[in-house]
Amino acid sequence: MSRFFATGSDSESEESSSADEITPKATGTTFTKQVLLLSDDEEDTKRVVRSAKDKRFEELTNLIKTIRNAMKIRDMSKCLEEFEQLCRAFVKSKNIVDKEGVPKFYIRLLADLEDYLNQLWEDKEGKKKMNKNNAKALSTLRQKIRKYNRDYETEIANYKENPDQSAEEEEEKDEAESGSSSESDDEGAEEATAKSFLKKEPVPDASKFLKGAVDDESDSDDDEDDEDWGSDAVDSSSESIEGDGTSLAKAFLKKQEDGDRQPERKKEKRKPKQRLERTEEEEAEDLQDEEQGWEKVKGGVPLVKEKPKMFAKGTEINTAVVVKKLNEILQARGKKGTDRAAQIELLHALSAIAAENNLGEGILVKIKFNIIASLYDYNPNLAAFMKADMWKKCLDCIDELLDILFNNNNIFIGENIAEDSENLAVSDQPFRVRGCILTLVERMDEEFTKIMQNTDPHSQEYVDNLKDEARVCAIIDRLLAYLEAKGSTEEVCRVYLRRIMHTYYKFDYKAHRRSLGLQGGESKSEQDQEESEGEDSAVIMDRLCKFIYAKDRTDRIRTCAILCHIYHHALHSRWYQARDLMLMSHLQDNIQHADPPVQILYNRTMVQLGICAFRQGMIKDAHNALLDIQSSGRAKELLGQGLLMRNMQERNAEQEKIEKRRQVPFHMHINLELLECVYLVSAMLLEIPYMAAHEFDARRRMISKQFHHQLRVGERQPLLGPPESMREHVVAASKSMKMGDWRTCHGFIINEKMNSKVWDLFPEAQRVREMLVRKIQEESLRTYLFTYSSVYDSISMEILSEMFELELPTVHSIISKMIINEELMASLDQPTQTVVMHRTEPTPLQNMALQLAEKLGGLVENNERVFDLKQGVYGGYFNRDQKGGYQQKQGYQREGGGYQQKQGYHRDQKGGYQQKQNYQRGGGYRNQNQSNY
């Protein structure tokens, strides 16, 4: 009988004899190989009966692993795809989840995924680097996970409270499930097959076969164990040994090696427990030693890191040797693989050797120059800022260098000194060293700015870094004193500008109190401020700026000095000096050709000038100064106080880095909310009376587009509640002023919320509030007269004075100006102190007729222009200019006299708009276009 039929009959007898064991056939292999070759591949070929719960949970865990792998590589598209599949798989396993509950690993993934997406969403720079698909998938997945997690809020909250505990519970549960995974709820044959598979997995049975091959007596002793393998297994094993004994031995030897390794693994498992016990004992011993005052010393020989020797033993150290060594160190500067920190240490060591051997101050100055340059080179990236320890070392080195220069007058330094002409040795001649300390200090100042730009402005670290500015200013003052004695005019102008840039934006409280006539500070902080400050900042700024005006040959330094001087004047409420200096400089004519940092400084100066004009009550000047910045809608970007997100797509990464380097540090920022409030209030005080005066004028122009936009936004709101933001307060105040209700307007502009947000930020807050109340009263009076003049035949000035709580002379002055400017058609009756109105305002019907006439006139003009294109010059009504366009001449104008008709709007010198429709008699008529007829 062939082997095939023999094994078949044996398998049938096995099925009838042992009910506890079933060995299924594997596809592509014979039954005898499956029984005898007990290698690692057996685990892959077995088919294990599993419950529905295990199948569903395994599907979920596989999807979760895929999601976590995608999270590691930031593949948002893959995350989104797998998450959708996970949701579908979870819906399929709903019946099991209802019985068993939501698995812990599923909750853990939901919590981790939501935290991960939130972290990615807050990382602005990372989002910019994502491609379009990943960014879109991130947004979609974030919305889905937030919506999906609402159903599991309690489970996620419990997991976040005890993440470690939930992970341990899950591991214990997995171990219990893996131990009992073979046990199913069904009884009978399926239970038997699962147990039989678990029985065949242990390795020691294979070793018994190995013993049977070596020792025959073990076969009789282990009959009970061999029953588990069946009689057919024994027969087939003998046949396979005869056929191919070597391969079978190798298979069993592999198992034997595995069996021998098992005790070693157990020992390895015991080792962590022993280590934990030892660490606990060591901690207890350390605590006892500390209580008794003993200190634990680590064993072993201490490793002493030897410093590289600068010079060979016995070398005579002189200036030439030190210079040669210095050049050797500097040759490695900038090369790839150079250790910059080690290079700085070598230079310090060389400096110490030069000082020990008394080689003179010249060589020390040269080494100090190179040390400072190496500190600047420590960060090769220009965008990166210096670390705190390097920054402190840099300040110390510059101080030491200045000390050497101040203590030795025979040292001459400069960039124009060639290396060949340097004199570093001690001799009768003065030391000559190549280098520029001004350049080092300017770089130090730039590094300080970068440090402030890259520090969180709301942290304590920013405050600590800002304290270093006093030291920076002290270094600049020392350099200023040195260059005034030994530097050139150009260098003095450069260092003066550095000093100005650290002074112009600071408010001088000492000078402010002196101007108010106060002897001492009102608080302790102001007293400390007064003691710490010496000379008034106004005197310092005036002296430094005037020197630059007279001596500087470069336009940039002079332009920056002028702008800083104007800023300082405006900051201290010296409005007329600031305005005159701005007008005399003519900077507004060519500032568009300046570099971006100067343009940012110009914008900051104009804004500060407008705020100063507002504090002084110059509402029109304040509005005109702030108009360009506020109307652009990019005040934050134009002032160098941040980048707008909507413009991020227009610039690439390199441009964005350049823009960030131009940003102004936080302590120099101008409050944007205060700036917008000042602009809107100024626009309200100008626009509301103008709107009332030209209510029926079809050709009315807008003074402030932004103010009109805020009014339209307020009108479009369906529900009008009490104002909350600053803009809503101004819009509500504008509506009250339009009705002539100045008290309500005053309540909206000046209240506790607006005081805390805006008005209390001014140095003289109470005076600004009093000025505002006065302006609101006056403009409300003008608006009232414009709006309701058609209702009155006459009105008493005393009643107006009581209504608006203004003095009678003030009311008289306002009404007189309105009559003179022909804004109000009325006359004053002095005996009765009344205003008599003249009925000159057109009725609504007349207004509509005038508008119709204007539109028909425009239609006729267009018709004639089209006809003129076909027929040539028509009737002399149009004159063709040199460029081929057309100009319309209206009215009669006489040179030296005659009638002159002025129509339309003309902007007066004060910035307002007036409509003039009048005739002035000066002579006879003459038609200017007579020659064309």
Coordinates of N, CA, C and O in Angstrom, one line a residue, residues 1 7 205 349 606 608 638 643 675 682 700 731 775 859 861:
M1 N 0.9 -1.2 0.0 CA 0.0 0.0 0.0 C 0.9 1.2 0.0 O 1.9 1.3 0.7
T7 N -1.4 6.8 5.1 CA -1.6 8.0 6.0 C -3.1 8.4 6.1 O -3.6 8.8 7.1
D205 N 7.3 18.9 23.8 CA 6.9 17.6 23.2 C 7.9 17.3 22.1 O 8.3 16.1 21.9
A349 N 41.4 80.8 25.9 CA 42.7 80.3 26.4 C 43.9 81.1 25.9 O 44.8 81.4 26.6
M606 N 3.8 109.0 11.7 CA 2.5 109.6 11.3 C 1.4 109.2 12.3 O 0.6 110.1 12.6
Q608 N 1.7 108.4 15.5 CA 2.0 109.1 16.7 C 1.6 110.6 16.6 O 1.1 111.2 17.5
L638 N 1.5 97.6 8.4 CA 2.2 98.8 8.0 C 3.1 99.3 9.2 O 4.1 100.0 9.0
L643 N 2.1 90.1 10.9 CA 1.7 89.8 9.5 C 0.3 89.4 9.5 O -0.2 88.8 10.4
L675 N -5.5 103.2 18.5 CA -5.4 103.9 17.2 C -6.7 104.0 16.4 O -7.1 105.0 15.9
S682 N -12.5 110.7 15.6 CA -12.2 111.9 14.8 C -13.1 111.9 13.6 O -13.7 113.0 13.2
R700 N -22.7 114.3 -2.6 CA -22.0 114.3 -1.3 C -20.9 113.3 -1.3 O -21.1 112.1 -1.8
V731 N -20.3 103.6 16.9 CA -21.5 103.6 16.0 C -22.7 104.0 16.8 O -23.5 104.9 16.3
K775 N -15.8 118.7 22.5 CA -16.0 118.5 21.1 C -17.3 117.9 20.7 O -18.0 118.3 19.8
L859 N -26.7 113.3 -19.1 CA -27.1 112.5 -20.2 C -26.9 113.3 -21.5 O -26.4 112.8 -22.5
E861 N -24.7 115.7 -21.9 CA -23.2 115.8 -22.2 C -22.7 114.5 -22.8 O -21.9 114.6 -23.8

